[in-house]
Coordinates of C-alpha atoms in Angstrom, one line a residue:
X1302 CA 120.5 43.6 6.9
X1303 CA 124.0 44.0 6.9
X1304 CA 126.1 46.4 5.1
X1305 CA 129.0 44.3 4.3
X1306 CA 132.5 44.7 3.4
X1307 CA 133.8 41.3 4.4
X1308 CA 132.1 38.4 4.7
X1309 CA 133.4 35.2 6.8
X1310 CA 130.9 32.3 6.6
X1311 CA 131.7 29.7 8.8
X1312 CA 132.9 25.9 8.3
X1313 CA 134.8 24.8 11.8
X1314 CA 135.8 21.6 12.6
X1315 CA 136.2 20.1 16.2
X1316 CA 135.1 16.9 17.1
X1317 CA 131.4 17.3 17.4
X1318 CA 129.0 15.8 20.4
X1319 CA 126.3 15.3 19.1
X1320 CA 123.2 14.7 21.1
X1321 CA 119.3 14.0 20.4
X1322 CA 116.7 17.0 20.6
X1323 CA 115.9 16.3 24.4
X1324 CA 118.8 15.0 25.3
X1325 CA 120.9 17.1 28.3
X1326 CA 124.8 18.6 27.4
X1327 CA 126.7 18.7 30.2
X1328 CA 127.1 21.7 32.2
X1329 CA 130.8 21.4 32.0
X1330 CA 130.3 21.8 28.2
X1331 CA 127.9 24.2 28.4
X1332 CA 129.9 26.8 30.7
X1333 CA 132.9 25.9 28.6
X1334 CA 130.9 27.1 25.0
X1335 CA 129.9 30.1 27.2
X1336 CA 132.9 31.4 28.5
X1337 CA 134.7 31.6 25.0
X1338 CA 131.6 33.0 23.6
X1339 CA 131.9 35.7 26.8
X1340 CA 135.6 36.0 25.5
X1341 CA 135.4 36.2 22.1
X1342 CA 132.8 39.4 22.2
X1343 CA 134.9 41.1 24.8
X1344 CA 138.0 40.8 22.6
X1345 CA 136.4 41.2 18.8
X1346 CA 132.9 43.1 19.5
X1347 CA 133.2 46.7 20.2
X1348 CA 130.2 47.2 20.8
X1349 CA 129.6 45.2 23.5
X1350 CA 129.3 48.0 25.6
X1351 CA 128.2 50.6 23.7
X1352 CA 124.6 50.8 25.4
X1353 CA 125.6 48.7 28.3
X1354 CA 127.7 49.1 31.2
X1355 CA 130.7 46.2 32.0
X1356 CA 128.9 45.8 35.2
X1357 CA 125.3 44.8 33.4
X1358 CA 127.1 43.2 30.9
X1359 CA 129.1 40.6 34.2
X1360 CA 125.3 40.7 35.4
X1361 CA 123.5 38.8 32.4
X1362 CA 126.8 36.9 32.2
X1363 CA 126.2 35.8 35.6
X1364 CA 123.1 35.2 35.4
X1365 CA 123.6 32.7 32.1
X1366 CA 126.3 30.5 34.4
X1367 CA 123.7 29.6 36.9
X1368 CA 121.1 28.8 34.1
X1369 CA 123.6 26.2 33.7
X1370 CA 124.8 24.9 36.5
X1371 CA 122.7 21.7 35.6
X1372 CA 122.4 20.3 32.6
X1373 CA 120.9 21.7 29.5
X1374 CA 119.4 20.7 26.7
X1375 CA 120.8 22.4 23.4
X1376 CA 118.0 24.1 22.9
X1377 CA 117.3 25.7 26.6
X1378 CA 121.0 26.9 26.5
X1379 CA 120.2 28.2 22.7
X1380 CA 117.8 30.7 24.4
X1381 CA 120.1 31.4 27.5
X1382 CA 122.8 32.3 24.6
X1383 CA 119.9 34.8 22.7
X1384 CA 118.8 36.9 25.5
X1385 CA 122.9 37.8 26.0
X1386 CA 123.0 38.9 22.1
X1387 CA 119.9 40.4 22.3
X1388 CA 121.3 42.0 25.3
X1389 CA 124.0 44.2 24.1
X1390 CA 122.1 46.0 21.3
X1391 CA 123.1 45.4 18.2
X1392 CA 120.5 44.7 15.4
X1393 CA 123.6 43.0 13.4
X1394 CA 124.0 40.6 16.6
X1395 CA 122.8 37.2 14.9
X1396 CA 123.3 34.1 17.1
X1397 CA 121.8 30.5 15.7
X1398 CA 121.5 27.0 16.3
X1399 CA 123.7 24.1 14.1
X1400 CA 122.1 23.6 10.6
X1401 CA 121.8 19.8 11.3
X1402 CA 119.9 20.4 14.7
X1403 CA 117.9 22.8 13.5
X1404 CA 116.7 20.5 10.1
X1405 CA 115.9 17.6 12.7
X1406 CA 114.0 19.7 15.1
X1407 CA 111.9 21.2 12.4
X1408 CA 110.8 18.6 10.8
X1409 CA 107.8 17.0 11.8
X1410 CA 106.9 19.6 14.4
X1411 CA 103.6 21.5 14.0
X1412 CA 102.6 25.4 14.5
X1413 CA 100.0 28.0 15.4
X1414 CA 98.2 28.4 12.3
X1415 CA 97.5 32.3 11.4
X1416 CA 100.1 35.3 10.6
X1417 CA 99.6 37.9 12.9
X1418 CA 100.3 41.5 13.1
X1419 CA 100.8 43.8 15.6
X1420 CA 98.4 46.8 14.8
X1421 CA 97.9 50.0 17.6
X1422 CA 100.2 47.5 20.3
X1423 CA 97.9 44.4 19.6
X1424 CA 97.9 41.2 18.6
X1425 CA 96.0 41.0 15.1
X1426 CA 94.7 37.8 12.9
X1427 CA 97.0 38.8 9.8
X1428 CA 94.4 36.1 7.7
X1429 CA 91.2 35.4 5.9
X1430 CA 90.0 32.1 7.3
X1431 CA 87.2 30.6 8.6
X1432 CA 87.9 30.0 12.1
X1433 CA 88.9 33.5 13.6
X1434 CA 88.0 36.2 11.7
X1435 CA 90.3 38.2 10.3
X1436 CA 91.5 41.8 12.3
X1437 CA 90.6 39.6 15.6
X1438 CA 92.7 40.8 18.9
X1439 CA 94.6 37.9 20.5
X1440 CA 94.4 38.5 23.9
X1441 CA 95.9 34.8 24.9
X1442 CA 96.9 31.6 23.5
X1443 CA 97.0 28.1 25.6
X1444 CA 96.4 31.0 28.5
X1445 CA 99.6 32.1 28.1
X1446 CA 98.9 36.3 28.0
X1447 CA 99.6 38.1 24.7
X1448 CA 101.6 41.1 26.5
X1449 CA 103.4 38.0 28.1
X1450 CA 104.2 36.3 24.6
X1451 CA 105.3 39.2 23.1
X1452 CA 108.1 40.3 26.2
X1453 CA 109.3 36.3 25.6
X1454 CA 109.8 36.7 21.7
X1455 CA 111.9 39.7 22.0
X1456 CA 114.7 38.3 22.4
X1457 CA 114.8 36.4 18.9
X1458 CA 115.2 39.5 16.4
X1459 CA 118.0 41.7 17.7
X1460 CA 117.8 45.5 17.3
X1461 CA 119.7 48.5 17.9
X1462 CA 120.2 49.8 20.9
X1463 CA 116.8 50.0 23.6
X1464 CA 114.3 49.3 20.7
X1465 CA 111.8 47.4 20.9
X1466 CA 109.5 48.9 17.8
X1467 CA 111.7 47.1 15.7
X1468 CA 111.0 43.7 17.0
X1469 CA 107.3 43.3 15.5
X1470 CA 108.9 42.8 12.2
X1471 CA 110.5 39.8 13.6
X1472 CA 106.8 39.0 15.7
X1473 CA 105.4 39.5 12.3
X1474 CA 107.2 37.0 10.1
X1475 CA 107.6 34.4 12.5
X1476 CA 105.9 35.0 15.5
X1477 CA 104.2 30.7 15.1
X1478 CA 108.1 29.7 14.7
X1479 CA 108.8 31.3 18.1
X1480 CA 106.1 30.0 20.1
X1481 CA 107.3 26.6 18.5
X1482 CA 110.7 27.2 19.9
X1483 CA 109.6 28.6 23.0
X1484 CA 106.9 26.3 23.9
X1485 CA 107.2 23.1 21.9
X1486 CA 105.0 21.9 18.9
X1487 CA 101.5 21.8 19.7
X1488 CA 99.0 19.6 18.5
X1489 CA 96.4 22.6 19.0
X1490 CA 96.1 26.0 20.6
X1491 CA 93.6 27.4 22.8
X1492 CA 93.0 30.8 21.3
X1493 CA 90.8 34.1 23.6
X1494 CA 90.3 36.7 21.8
X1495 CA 87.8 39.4 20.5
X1496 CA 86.2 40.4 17.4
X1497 CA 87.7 43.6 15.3
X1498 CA 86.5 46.7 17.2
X1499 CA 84.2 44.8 20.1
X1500 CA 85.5 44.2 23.9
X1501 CA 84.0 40.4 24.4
X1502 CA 86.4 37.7 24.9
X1503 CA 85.8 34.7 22.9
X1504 CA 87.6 31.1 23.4
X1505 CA 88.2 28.7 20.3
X1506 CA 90.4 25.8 19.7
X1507 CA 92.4 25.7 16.6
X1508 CA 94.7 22.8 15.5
X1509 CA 98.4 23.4 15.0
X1510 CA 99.7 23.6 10.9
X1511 CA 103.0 21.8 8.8
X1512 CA 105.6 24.1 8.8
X1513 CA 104.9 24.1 4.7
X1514 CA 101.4 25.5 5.3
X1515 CA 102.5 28.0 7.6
X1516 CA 104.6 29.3 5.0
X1517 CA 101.9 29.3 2.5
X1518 CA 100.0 31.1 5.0
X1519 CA 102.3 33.6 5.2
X1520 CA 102.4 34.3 1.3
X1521 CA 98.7 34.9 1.4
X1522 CA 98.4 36.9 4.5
X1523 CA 95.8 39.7 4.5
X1524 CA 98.8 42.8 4.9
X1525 CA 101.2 41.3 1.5
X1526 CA 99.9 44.0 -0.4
X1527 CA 101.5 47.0 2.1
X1528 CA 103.5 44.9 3.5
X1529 CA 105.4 43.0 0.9
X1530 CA 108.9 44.8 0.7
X1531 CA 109.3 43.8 4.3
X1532 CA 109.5 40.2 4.1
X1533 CA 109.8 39.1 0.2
X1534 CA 112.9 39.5 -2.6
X1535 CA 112.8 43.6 -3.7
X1536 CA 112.6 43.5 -7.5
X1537 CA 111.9 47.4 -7.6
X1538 CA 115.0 48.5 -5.8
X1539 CA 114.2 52.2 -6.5
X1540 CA 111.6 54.6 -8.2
X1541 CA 111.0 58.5 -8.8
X1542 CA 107.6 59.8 -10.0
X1543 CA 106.2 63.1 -9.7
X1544 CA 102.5 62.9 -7.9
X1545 CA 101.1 66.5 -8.9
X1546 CA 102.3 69.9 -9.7
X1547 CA 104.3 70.6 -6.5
X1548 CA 105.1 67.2 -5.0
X1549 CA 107.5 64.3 -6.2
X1550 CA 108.2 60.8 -4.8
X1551 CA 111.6 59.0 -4.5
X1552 CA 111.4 55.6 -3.5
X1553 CA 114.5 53.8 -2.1
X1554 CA 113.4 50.0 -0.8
X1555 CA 116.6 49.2 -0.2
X1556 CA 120.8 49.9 -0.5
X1557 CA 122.2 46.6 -1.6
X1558 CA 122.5 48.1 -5.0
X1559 CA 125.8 46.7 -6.6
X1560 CA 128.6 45.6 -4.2
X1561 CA 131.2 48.9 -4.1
X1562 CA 131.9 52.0 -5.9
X1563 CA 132.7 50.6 -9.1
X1564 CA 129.8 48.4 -9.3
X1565 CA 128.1 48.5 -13.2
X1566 CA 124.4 48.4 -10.7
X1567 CA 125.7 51.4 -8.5
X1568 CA 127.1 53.1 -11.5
X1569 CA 123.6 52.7 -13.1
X1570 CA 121.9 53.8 -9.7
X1571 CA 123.9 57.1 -9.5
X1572 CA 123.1 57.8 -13.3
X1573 CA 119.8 57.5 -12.4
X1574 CA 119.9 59.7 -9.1
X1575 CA 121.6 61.9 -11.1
X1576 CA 118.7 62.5 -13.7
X1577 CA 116.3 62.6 -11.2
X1578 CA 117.7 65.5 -9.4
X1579 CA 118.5 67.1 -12.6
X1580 CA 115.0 67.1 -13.2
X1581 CA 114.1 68.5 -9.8
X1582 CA 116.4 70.9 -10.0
X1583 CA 115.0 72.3 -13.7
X1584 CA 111.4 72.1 -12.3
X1585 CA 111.5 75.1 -9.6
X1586 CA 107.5 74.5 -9.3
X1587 CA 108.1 71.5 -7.5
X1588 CA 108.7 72.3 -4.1
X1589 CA 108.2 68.9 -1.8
X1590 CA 109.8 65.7 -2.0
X1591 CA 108.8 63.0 -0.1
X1592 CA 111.4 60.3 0.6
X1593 CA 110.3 57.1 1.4
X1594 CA 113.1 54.2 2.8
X1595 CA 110.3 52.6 5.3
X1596 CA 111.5 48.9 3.6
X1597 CA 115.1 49.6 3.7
X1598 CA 116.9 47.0 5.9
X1599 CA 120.1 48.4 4.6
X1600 CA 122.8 47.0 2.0
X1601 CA 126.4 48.6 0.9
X1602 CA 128.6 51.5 0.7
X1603 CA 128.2 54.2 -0.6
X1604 CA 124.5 54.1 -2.3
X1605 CA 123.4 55.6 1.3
X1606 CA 126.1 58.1 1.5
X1607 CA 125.3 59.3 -2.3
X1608 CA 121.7 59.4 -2.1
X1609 CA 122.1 61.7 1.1
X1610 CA 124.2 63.8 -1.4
X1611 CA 121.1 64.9 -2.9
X1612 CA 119.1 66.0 0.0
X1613 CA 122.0 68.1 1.6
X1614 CA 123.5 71.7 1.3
X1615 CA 126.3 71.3 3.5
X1616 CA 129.4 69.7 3.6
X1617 CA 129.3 66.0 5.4
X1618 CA 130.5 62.6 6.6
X1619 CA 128.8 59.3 7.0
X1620 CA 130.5 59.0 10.4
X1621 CA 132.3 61.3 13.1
X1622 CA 134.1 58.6 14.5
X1623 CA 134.7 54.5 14.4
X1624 CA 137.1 52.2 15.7
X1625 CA 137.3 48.7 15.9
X1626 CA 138.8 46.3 18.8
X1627 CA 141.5 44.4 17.1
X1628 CA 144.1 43.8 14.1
X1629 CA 144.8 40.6 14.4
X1630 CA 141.5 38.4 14.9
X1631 CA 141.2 37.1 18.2
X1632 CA 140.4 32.9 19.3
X1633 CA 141.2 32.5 15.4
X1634 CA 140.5 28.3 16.2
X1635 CA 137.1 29.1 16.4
X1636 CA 136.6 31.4 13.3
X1637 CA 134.3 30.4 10.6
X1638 CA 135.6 30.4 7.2
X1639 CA 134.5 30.9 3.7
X1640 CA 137.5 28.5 2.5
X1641 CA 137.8 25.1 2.9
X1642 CA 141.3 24.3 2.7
X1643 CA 143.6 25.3 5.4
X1644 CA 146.0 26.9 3.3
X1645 CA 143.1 29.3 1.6
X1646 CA 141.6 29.8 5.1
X1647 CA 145.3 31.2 6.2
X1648 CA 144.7 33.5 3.4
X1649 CA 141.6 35.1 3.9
X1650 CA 142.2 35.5 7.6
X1651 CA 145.4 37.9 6.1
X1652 CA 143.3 39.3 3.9
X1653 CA 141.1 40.4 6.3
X1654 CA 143.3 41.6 8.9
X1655 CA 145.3 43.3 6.2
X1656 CA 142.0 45.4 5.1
X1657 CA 141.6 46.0 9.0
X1658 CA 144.8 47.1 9.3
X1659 CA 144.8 49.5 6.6
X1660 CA 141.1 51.0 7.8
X1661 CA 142.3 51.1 11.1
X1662 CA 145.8 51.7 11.6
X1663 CA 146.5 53.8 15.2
X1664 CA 145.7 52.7 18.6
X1665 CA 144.4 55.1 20.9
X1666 CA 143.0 54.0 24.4
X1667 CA 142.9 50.4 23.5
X1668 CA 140.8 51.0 20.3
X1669 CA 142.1 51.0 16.7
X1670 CA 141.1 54.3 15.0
X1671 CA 139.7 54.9 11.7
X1672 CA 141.9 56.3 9.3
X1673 CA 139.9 59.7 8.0
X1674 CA 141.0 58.7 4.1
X1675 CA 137.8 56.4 4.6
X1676 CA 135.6 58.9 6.3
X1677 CA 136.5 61.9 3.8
X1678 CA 134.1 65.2 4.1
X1679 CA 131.8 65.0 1.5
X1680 CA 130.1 67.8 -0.5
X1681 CA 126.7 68.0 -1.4
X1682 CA 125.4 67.2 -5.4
X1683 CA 125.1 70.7 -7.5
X1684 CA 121.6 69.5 -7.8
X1685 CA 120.6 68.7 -4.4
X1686 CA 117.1 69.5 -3.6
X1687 CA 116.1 73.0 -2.2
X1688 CA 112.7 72.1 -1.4
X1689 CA 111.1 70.9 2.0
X1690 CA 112.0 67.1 2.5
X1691 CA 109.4 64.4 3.7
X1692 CA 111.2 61.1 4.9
X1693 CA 109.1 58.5 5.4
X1694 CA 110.3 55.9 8.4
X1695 CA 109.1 52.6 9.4
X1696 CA 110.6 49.9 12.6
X1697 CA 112.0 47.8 9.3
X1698 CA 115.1 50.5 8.4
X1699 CA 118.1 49.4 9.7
X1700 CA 122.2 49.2 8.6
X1701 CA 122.3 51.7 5.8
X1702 CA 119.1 52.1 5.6
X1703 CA 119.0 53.8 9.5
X1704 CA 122.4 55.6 8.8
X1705 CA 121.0 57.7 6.0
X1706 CA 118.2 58.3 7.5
X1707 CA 119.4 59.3 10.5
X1708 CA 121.5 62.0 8.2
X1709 CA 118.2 63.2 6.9
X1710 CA 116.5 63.6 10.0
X1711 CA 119.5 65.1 11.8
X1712 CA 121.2 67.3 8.6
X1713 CA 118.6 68.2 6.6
X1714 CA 114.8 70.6 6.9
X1715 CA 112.9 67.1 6.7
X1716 CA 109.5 66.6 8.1
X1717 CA 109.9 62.8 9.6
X1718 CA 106.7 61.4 9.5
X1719 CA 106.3 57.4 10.6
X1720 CA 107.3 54.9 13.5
X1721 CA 110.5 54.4 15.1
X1722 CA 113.4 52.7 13.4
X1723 CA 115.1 49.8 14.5
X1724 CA 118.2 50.8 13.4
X1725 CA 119.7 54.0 15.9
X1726 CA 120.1 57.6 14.9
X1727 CA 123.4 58.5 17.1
X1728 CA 125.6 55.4 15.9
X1729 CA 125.3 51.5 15.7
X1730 CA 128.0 48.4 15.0
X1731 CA 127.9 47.5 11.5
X1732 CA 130.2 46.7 8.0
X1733 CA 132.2 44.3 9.0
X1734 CA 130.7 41.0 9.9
X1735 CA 132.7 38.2 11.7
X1736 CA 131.2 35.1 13.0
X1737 CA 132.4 32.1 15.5
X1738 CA 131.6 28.8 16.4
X1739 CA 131.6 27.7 19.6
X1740 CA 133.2 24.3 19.8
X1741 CA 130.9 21.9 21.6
X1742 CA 127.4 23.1 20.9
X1743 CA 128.8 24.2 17.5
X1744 CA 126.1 27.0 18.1
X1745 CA 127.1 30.3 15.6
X1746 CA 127.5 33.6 16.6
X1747 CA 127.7 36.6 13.6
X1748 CA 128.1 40.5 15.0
X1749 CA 129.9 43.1 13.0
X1750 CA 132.8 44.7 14.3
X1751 CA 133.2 48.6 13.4
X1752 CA 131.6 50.6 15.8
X1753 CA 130.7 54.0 14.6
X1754 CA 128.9 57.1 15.4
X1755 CA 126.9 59.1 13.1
X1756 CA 127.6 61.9 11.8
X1757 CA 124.5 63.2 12.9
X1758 CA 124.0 66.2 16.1
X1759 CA 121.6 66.1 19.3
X1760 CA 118.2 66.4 18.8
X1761 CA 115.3 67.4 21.5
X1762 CA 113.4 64.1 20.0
X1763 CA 116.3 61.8 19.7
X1764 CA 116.8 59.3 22.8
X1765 CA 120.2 57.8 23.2
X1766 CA 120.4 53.9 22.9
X1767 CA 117.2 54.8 20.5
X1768 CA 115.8 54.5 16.5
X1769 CA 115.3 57.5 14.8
X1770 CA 112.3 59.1 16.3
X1771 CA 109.7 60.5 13.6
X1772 CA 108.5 64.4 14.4
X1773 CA 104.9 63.0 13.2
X1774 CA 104.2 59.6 15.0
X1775 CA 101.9 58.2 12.5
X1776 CA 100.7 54.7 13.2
X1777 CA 98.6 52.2 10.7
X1778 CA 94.8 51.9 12.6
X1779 CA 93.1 48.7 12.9
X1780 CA 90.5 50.1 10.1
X1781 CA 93.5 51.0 8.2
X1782 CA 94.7 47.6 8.1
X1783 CA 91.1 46.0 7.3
X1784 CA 91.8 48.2 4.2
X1785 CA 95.6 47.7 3.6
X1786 CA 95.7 51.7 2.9
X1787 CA 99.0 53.0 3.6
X1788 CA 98.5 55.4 6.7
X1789 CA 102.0 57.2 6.8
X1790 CA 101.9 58.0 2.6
X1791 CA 98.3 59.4 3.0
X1792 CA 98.8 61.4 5.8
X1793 CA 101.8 63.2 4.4
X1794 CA 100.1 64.2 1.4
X1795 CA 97.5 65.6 3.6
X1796 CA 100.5 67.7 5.7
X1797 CA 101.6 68.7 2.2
X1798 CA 97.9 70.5 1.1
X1799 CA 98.2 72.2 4.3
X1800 CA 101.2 74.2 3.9

């Protein structure tokens, strides 16, 4: 999900407390590991108030001391810490428990036993099995309401912005590990719901699963085959085909195709754009071209910014503006590190701040300012497509993925047809990640640190603090998902025999 340019991954040593799974910290520790983790994102993250005013930002803050003003176990203040990051908005806001804590508590523990999915705004048995059928609604488990369960898990998968459509990719990878983490392992579950399509409410007790065959569950749930690219390792990066006479299909699962400019697999990407386009461009009779990116969760520059390129006839940017909050990192003690050795860490930290520095060289109202040689204007390819444009969205395109296409939707003639993005069409935090560990809890945080807007203009349909809203809301149906057919793909080719 992120769109790197510098990675820090962490090794920090302090002396560490260490205490059992159920075992209370201190609040004195607690509110110390809070208040640097307050200061660190008001000094590093700029967008820590990008959708949310100082005062609601002091609010949850305040909020989060007198959660602690007893003691905690790790694991209560873990959540109190994920509701802050989910908080601010920020889809590459990534906050997570010690390695060694999280190992221990795992092991052993047991969980709900079925994938779900969230079809039409409900709760659907995502497996074949023999206890509830599969396409069931879940209306409650242990009596704890689904609408309920749902509002609780939010705060786990961080998105951009006020989104929330985003979050049921999160609900529907691990939705049995956060009830674990939110409720304990359970032994069984007490499961009301209703068969596919009927309004009865039935009750049945099913008994809780290893966490290996919850995994294996999750390989052979009923959605892999349209659902796959969400979740799994993308072999097919990318794919062009031409689907009849007038229509054509490009295919773009994800940007983390090569590592920069100079990459051999970027190099071989644009070579293949460029024959792609070529051909487009020599076949007048082919007149739509639908773009699909609904499994793009992002990857590196500039695959998104050359592949828009190709869909534009005007001059543009990937960004109007971005800035970032420091030079020289802040609370360096509690960085994470990629090195080892102290005098290797010393030089990655210079590294870094010299790459900073060079991106961002003027200050200007307490925010470092892009220099523009990294933002230049950009032309469009000689054979960028003249046709009408289909882009396909989904809730899983965020990073790169949401930046180009929020420059389709907002630059280009493109018929948008899907669900909301996670990822926000006016501007997000991303490229840069940096992450911190705080020195009693030794809990991590990871956001990214260049905050940017879009190059993108206003829109009637496009909500501030928002994804990228599609012009054709087109949602999978329960029967739809008894049948794995792909709803959004089939209804644009039925848009397309209509014109």
């Amino acid at each position: 999900m992120l769109k790197s340019k510098i990675i820090l991954i962490l090794i920090f040593l302090l002396p560490l407390f260490t205490f059992s799974q159920n075992e209370k910290w201190p609040a004195e520790k607690l509110k110390q590991d809070l208040t640097i983790f307050k200061q660190i994102r008001e000094k590093a993250n700029s967008g820590v108030y990008k959708y949310r005013t100082k005062k609601e930002i002091d609010s949850i803050y305040s909020w989060a001391f007198l959660e602690i003003s007893k003691p905690r176990t790790l694991l209560d203040f873990y959540k109190i810490m994920l509701k802050i990051t989910d908080f601010e908005g920020s889809l590459h806001n990534d906050t997570t428990l010690p390695d060694d804590f999280l190992n221990k508590y795992s092991s052993g523990n047991l969980f709900f036993p079925y994938p779900v999915k969230l079809v039409e705004n409900k709760l659907i048995v995502n497996f074949q099995n023999s206890e509830i059928p599969l396409g069931s609604q879940i209306h409650s488990i242990n009596k704890i309401k689904t609408n309920t369960l749902l509002g609780v898990f939010h705060k786990y998968y961080t998105t951009d912005g006020y989104n929330i459509s985003g979050k049921s990719i999160g609900i529907g990878s691990s939705f049995a590990k956060y009830f674990e983490m939110e409720y304990g392992s359970q032994k069984a579950f007490v499961v009301e719901y209703s068969l596919p399509n009927q309004t009865e409410k039935i009750t049945k007790t099913v008994a809780g699963i290893s966490n290996d065959v919850r995994k294996g569950n999750f390989k052979n749930r009923h959605s892999l085959p349209i659902d796959s690219l969400q979740y799994g390792k993308i072999k097919t990066k990318y794919s062009f085909k031409v689907i009849s006479s007038n229509t054509s299909l490009l295919t773009i699962n994800t940007f983390a195709i090569g590592r920069n400019a100079k990459d051999k697999e970027h190099l071989i990407y644009k070579k293949y754009l460029d024959s792609c386009f070529q051909y487009l461009s020599n076949n007048s009779q082919i007149k739509n071209l639908i773009v699909d990116v609904r499994n793009n969760g992002g990857g590196t520059d500039p695959n998104d910014i050359l592949t828009f390129s190709y869909l534009t006839q005007k001059p543009y940017r990937e960004n109007s503006s971005a800035y970032v909050n420091f030079q020289q990192i802040p609370f360096p003690e509690y960085l994470v590190y990629e090195e080892t050795e102290p005098q290797k860490q010393k030089e990655e930290r210079k590294d870094f701040e010299d790459e900073v520095k060079e991106e961002f060289p003027t200050l200007m109202n307490q925010k470092y300012i892009q220099d523009q040689k990294f933002n230049l204007v950009l032309q469009p390819d000689k054979n960028s497509f003249k046709g009408q444009i289909y882009l396909l969205i989904s809730p899983r395109i965020a990073s790169a993925g949401s930046l180009f296409a929020s420059l389709v939707a907002g630059n280009t003639n493109a018929i948008v047809i899907g669900e909301e993005t996670m990822g926000g069409y006016f501007g997000h935090n991303g490229h840069t990640p940096i992450e911190y560990e705080l020195p009693n809890t030794k809990i991590k945080t990871q956001f990214s640190i260049v905050n940017l807007e879009q190059d993108v203009p206003k829109k009637a349909n496009q909500i501030f603090a928002r994804g990228i809203i599609p012009d054709h809301e087109v949602k999978q149906t329960l029967e739809d998902f008894m049948q794995n057919k792909d709803t959004q793909f089939e209804y644009t080719l039925k848009l397309i025999e209509q014109e």
